[in-house]
CSV table of C-alpha atoms in Angstrom, one decimal:
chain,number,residue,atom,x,y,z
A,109,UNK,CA,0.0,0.0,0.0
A,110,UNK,CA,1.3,3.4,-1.0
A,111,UNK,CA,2.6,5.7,2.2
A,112,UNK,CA,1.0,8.6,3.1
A,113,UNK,CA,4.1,10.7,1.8
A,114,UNK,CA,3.9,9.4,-1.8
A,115,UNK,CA,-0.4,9.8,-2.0
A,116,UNK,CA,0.5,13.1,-1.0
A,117,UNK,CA,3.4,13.8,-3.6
A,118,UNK,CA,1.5,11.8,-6.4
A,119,UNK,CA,-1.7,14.5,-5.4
A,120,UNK,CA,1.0,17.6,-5.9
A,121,UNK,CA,2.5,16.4,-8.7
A,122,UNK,CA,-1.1,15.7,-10.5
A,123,UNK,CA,-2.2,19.5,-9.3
A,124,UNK,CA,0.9,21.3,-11.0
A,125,UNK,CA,0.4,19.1,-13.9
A,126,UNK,CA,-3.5,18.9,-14.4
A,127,UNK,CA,-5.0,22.1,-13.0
A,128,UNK,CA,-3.1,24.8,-15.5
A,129,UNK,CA,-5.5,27.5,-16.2
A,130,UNK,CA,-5.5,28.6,-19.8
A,131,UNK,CA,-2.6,31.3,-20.2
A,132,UNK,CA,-4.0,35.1,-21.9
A,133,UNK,CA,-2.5,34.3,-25.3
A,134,UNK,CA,-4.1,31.6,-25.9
A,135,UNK,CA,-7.7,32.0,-24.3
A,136,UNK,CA,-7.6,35.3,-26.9
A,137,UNK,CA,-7.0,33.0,-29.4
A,138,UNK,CA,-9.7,30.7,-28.6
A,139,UNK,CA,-12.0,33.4,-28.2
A,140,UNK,CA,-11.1,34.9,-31.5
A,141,UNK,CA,-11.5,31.3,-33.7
A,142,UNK,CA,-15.0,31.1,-31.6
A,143,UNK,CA,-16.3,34.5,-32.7
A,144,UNK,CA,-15.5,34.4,-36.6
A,145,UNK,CA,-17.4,31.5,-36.4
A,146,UNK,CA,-15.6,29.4,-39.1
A,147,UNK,CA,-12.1,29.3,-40.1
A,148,UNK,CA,-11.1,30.9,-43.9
A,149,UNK,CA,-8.5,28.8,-45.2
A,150,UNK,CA,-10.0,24.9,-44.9
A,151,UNK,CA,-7.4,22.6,-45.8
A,152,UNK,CA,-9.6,20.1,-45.7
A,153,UNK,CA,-13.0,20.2,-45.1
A,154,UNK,CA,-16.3,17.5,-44.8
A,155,UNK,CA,-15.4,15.9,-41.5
A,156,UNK,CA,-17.6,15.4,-38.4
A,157,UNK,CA,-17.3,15.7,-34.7
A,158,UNK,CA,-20.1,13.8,-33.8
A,159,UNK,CA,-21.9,10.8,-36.2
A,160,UNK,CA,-24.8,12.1,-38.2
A,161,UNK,CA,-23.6,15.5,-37.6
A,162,UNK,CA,-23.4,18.5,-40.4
A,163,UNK,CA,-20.4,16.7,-41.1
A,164,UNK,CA,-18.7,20.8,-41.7
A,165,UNK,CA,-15.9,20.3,-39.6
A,166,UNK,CA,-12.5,21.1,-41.1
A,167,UNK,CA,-8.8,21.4,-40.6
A,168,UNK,CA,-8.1,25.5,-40.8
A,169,UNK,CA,-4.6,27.1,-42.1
A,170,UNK,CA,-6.2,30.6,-41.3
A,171,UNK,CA,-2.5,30.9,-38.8
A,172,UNK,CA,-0.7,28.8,-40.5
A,173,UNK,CA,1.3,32.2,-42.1
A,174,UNK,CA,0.9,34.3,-38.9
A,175,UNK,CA,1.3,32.1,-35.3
A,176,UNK,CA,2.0,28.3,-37.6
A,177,UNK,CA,-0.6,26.4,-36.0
A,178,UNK,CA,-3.4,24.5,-37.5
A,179,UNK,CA,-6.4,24.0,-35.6
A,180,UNK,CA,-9.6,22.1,-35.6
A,181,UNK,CA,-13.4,24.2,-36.2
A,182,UNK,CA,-16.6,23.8,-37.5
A,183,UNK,CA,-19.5,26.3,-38.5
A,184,UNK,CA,-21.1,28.7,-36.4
A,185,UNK,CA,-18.5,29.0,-33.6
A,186,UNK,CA,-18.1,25.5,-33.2
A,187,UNK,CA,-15.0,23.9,-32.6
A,188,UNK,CA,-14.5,19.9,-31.8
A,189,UNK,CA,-15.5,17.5,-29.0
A,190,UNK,CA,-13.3,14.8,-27.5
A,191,UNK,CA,-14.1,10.9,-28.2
A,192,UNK,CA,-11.5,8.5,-26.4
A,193,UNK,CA,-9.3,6.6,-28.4
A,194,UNK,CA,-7.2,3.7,-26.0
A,195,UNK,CA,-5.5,2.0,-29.4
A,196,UNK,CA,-1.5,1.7,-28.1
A,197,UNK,CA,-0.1,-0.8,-25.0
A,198,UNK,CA,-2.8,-2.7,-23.8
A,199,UNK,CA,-2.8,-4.2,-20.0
A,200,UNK,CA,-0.2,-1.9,-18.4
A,201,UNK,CA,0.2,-1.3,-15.1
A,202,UNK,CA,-1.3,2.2,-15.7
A,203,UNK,CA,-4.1,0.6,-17.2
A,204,UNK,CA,-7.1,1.0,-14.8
A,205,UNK,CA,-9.7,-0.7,-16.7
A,206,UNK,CA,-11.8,2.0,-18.2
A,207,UNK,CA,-10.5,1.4,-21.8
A,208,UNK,CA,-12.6,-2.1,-21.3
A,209,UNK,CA,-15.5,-0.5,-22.5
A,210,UNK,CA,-14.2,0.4,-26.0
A,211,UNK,CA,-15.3,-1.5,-28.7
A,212,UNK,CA,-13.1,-0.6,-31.4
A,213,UNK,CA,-9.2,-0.9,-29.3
A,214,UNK,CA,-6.5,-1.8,-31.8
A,215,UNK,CA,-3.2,-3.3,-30.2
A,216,UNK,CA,-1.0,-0.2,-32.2
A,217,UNK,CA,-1.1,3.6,-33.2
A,218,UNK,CA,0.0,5.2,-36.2
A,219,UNK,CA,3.7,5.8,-34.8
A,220,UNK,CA,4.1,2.9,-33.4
A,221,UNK,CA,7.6,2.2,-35.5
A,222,UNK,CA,9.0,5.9,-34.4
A,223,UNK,CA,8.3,4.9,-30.9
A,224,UNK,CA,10.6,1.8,-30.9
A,225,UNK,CA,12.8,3.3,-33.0
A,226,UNK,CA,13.9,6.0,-29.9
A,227,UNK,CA,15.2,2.6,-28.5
A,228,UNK,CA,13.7,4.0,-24.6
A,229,UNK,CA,12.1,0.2,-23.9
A,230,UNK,CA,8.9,1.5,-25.6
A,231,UNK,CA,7.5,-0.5,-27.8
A,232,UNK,CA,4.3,2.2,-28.4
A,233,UNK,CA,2.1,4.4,-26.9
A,234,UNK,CA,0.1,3.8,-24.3
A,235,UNK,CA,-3.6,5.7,-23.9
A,236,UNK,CA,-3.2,5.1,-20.4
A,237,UNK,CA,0.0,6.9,-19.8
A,238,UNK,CA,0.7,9.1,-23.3
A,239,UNK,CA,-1.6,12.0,-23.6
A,240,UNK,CA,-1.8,12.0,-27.8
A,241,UNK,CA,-4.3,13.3,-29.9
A,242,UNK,CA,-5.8,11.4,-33.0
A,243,UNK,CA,-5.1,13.9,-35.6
A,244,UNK,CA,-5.5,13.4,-39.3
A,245,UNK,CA,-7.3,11.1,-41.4
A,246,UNK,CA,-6.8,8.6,-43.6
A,247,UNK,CA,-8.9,6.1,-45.7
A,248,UNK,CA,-9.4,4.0,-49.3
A,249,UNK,CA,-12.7,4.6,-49.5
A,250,UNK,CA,-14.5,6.2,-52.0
A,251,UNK,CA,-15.4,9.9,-51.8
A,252,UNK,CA,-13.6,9.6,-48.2
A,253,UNK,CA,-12.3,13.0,-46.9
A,254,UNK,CA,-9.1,12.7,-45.9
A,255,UNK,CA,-5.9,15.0,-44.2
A,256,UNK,CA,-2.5,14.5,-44.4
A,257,UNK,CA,-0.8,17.0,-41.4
A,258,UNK,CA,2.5,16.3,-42.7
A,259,UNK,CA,1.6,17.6,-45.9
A,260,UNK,CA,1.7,20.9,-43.5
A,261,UNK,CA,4.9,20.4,-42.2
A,262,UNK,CA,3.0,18.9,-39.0
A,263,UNK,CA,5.6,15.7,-38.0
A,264,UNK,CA,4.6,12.3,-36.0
A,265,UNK,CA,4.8,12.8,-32.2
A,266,UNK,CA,4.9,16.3,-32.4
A,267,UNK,CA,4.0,18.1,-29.7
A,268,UNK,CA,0.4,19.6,-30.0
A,269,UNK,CA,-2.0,21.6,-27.1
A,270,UNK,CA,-5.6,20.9,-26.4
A,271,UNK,CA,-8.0,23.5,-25.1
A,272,UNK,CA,-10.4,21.9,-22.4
A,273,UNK,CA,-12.7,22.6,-20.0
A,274,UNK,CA,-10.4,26.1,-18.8
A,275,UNK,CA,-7.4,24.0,-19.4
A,276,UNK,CA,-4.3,24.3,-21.1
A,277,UNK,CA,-3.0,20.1,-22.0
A,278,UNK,CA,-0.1,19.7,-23.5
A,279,UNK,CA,-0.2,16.1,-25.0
A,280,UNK,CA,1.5,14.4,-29.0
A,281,UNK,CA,0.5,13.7,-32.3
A,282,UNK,CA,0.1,10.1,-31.9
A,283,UNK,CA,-2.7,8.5,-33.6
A,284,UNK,CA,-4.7,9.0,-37.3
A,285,UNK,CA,-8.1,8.2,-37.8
A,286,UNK,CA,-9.0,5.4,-40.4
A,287,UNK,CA,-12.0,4.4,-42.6
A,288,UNK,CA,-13.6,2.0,-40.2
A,289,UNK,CA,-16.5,3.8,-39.9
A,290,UNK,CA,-19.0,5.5,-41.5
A,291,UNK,CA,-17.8,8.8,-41.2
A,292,UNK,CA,-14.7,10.9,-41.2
A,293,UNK,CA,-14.6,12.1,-37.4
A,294,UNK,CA,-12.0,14.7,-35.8
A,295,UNK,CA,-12.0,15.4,-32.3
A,296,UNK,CA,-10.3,12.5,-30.2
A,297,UNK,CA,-7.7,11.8,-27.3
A,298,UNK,CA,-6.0,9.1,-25.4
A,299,UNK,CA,-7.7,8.2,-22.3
A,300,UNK,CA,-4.7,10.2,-20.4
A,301,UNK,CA,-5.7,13.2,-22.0
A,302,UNK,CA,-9.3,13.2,-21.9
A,303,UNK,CA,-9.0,12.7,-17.9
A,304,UNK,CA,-6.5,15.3,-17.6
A,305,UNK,CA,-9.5,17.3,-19.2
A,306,UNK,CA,-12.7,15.9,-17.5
A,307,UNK,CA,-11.5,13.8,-14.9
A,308,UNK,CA,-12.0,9.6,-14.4
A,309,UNK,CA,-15.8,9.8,-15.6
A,310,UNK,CA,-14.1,9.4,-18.9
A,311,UNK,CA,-13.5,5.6,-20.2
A,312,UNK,CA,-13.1,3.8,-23.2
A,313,UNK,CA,-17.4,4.5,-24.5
A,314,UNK,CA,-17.6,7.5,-22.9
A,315,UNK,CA,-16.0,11.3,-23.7
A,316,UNK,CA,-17.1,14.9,-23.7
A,317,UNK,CA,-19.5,15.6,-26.2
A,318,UNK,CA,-19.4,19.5,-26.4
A,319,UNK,CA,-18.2,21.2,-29.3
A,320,UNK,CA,-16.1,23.7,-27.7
A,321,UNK,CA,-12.4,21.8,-27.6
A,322,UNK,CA,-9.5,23.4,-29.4
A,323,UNK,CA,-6.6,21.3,-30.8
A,324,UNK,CA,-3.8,23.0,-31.8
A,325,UNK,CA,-1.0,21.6,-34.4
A,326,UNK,CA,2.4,23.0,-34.6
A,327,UNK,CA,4.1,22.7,-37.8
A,328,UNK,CA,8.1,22.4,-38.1
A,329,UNK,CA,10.3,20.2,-36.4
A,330,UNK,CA,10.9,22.5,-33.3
A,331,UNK,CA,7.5,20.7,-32.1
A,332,UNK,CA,9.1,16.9,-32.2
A,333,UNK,CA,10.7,16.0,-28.8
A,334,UNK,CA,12.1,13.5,-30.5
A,335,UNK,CA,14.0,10.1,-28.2
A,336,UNK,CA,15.6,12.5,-25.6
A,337,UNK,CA,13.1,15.4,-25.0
A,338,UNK,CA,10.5,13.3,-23.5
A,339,UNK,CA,9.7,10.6,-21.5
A,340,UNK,CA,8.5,8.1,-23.8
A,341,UNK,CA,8.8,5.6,-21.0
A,342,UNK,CA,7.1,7.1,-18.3
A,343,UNK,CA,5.1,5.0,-15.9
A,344,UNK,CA,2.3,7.2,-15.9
A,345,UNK,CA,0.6,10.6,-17.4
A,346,UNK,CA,2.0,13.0,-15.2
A,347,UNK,CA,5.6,12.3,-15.7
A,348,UNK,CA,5.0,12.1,-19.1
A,349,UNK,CA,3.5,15.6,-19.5
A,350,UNK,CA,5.7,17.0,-16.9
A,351,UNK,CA,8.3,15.9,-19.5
A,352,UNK,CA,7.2,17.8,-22.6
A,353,UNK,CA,6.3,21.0,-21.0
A,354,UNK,CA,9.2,23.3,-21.2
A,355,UNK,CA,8.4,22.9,-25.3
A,356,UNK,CA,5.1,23.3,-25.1
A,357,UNK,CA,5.4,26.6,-23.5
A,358,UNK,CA,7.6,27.7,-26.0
A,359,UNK,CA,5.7,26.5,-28.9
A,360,UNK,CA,2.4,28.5,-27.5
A,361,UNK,CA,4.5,31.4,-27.7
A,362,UNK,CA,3.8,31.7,-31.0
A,363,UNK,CA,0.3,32.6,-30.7
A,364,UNK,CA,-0.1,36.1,-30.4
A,365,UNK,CA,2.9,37.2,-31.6
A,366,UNK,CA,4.4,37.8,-35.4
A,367,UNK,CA,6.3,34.7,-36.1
A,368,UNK,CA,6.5,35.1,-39.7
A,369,UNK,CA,10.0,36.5,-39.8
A,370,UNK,CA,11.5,33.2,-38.7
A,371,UNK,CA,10.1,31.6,-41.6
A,372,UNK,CA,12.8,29.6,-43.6
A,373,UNK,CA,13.3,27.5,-46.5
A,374,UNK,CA,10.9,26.9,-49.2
A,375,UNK,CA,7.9,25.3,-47.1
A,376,UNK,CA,6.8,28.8,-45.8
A,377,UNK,CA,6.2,27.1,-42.5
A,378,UNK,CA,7.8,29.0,-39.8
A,379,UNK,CA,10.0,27.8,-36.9
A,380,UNK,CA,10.6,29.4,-33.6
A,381,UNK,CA,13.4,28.3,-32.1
A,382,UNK,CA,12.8,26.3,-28.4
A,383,UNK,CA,16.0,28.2,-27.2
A,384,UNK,CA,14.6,31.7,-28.4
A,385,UNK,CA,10.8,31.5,-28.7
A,386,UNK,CA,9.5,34.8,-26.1
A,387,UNK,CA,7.7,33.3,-22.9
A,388,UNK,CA,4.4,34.7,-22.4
A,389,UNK,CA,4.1,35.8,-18.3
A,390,UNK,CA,1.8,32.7,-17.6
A,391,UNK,CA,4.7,30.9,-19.5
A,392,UNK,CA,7.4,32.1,-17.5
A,393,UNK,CA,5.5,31.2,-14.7
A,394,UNK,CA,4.5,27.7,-15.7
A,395,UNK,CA,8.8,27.7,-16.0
A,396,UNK,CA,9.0,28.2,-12.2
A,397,UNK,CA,6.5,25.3,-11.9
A,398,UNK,CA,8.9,23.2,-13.8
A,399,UNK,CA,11.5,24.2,-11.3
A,400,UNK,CA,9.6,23.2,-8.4
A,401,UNK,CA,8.4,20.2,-9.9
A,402,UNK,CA,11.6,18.9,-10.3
A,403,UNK,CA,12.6,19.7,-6.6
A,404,UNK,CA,9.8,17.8,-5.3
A,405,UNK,CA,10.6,14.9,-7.2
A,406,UNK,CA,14.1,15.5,-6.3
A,407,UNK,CA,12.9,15.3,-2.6
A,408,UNK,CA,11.3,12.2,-2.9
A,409,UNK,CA,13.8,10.8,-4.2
A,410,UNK,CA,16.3,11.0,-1.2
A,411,UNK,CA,13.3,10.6,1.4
């Protein structure tokens, strides 16, 4: 049984990591996508948040030149909901049972080869531990409407951020969705994720099904943590996250501010340097959250 020390530690550590308010840049930038009530430039459009749906969902470049993020919206001030997706590891120790109640698990996600390829001991990701987003979609059918986010410069296990429920979640590309169903979806998360968001109500057949969640991409390779800038074999979500934070803050940097004059090479996507990108004040402050998180876990280590 767990002392009363570690409960205690594991409680801070989840509160630094999971209670994050959104930081002023980026609630403007929600509220501004929210008001124009559709995005401009649809890369890709005819998708659905919810079956049966309009089914006027799309993938929106509207930043792409300006902050270089793609985002998710719909019509009328829509944006996406949040499905849970528990493909990956199955049967971990993180694994609390709630992905039981899926009925369409696979054993593997799309970047599943990159994942063993960082040589960490970890074979893929796990929905119980990894907080990734199921971003893109792909398909053989006919008339199928489909999205390709490296076509945008977006790269696998990029870091991406996920607007929820007043929250600020920092979480990977790490999934696409497929043509099993009937629909093109968007709008889906690892079960990590979606409790990070909504707490442990969430399982495997149940999710959040408002339209008001904002997933942000990041083009350029300044998002990838790649083997060494994350925790790829983390024992649970909280370490994980903890581990690609200091990047995430600097990639939501570029929101609100002109990063066009970092734009290089013949893409046109931009990149903002991790060692350079401009902390907003809530990211400097998350910085000093960093700091203490590390001390505490550098406490408990010698207790």
């Amino acid at each position: 049984m767990p002392s009363l020390r570690s409960q205690l530690l594991a409680c801070l550590l989840l509160g630094l990591v999971s209670g994050r308010k959104v930081p002023a840049n980026v609630k403007n930038f929600y509220n501004t996508v929210v008001a124009q009530g559709e995005c401009i430039d649809k890369l890709a459009s005819g998708f659905h948040s919810i079956e049966g749906d309009s089914g006027k969902f799309s993938y929106c470049g509207d930043h792409v030149n300006d902050y270089n993020v793609i985002y998710i919206q719909g019509k009328n001030g829509t944006l996406a909901n949040l499905d849970v997706d528990c493909d990956g590891i199955q049967g971990s120790q993180a694994d609390d049972g709630r992905c039981e109640s899926s009925g369409d698990t696979q054993s593997i996600t799309s970047f599943q080869d990159i994942v063993q390829g960082y040589k960490t001991g970890q074979k893929d990701l796990d929905s119980n531990i990894h907080p990734y987003v199921v971003f893109g979609n792909e398909g053989t059918k006919k008339h199928w409407h489909k999205f390709d986010p490296q076509d945008y410069g977006i790269e696998p296990l990029s870091i991406m951020a996920v607007v929820c429920n007043n929250k600020l979640i920092y979480g990977i590309w790490g999934d696409e969705n497929g043509d099993d169903g009937t629909e093109a979806m968007v709008g889906e998360t690892s079960l990590s994720l979606a409790t990070a968001c909504f707490g442990k109500e969430m399982n495997g057949n149940n999710g959040y099904d408002g339209n008001d969640i904002l997933y942000i991409a990041f083009p350029g390779s300044d998002a990838v943590p790649g083997a060494k800038g994350a925790l790829w074999n983390a024992k649970n979500y909280t370490a994980f996250e903890a581990s690609i934070r200091t990047r995430g803050d600097a990639l939501i940097a570029r929101i609100g501010s002109n990063s066009s004059g970092n734009c290089t090479g013949s893409s046109g996507y931009c990149h903002v340097p991790i060692s350079s990108a401009p902390l907003t004040a809530a990211g400097s402050l998350w910085m000093g959250g960093q700091a203490l998180l590390a001390l505490i876990m550098a406490v408990a280590l010698i207790m």
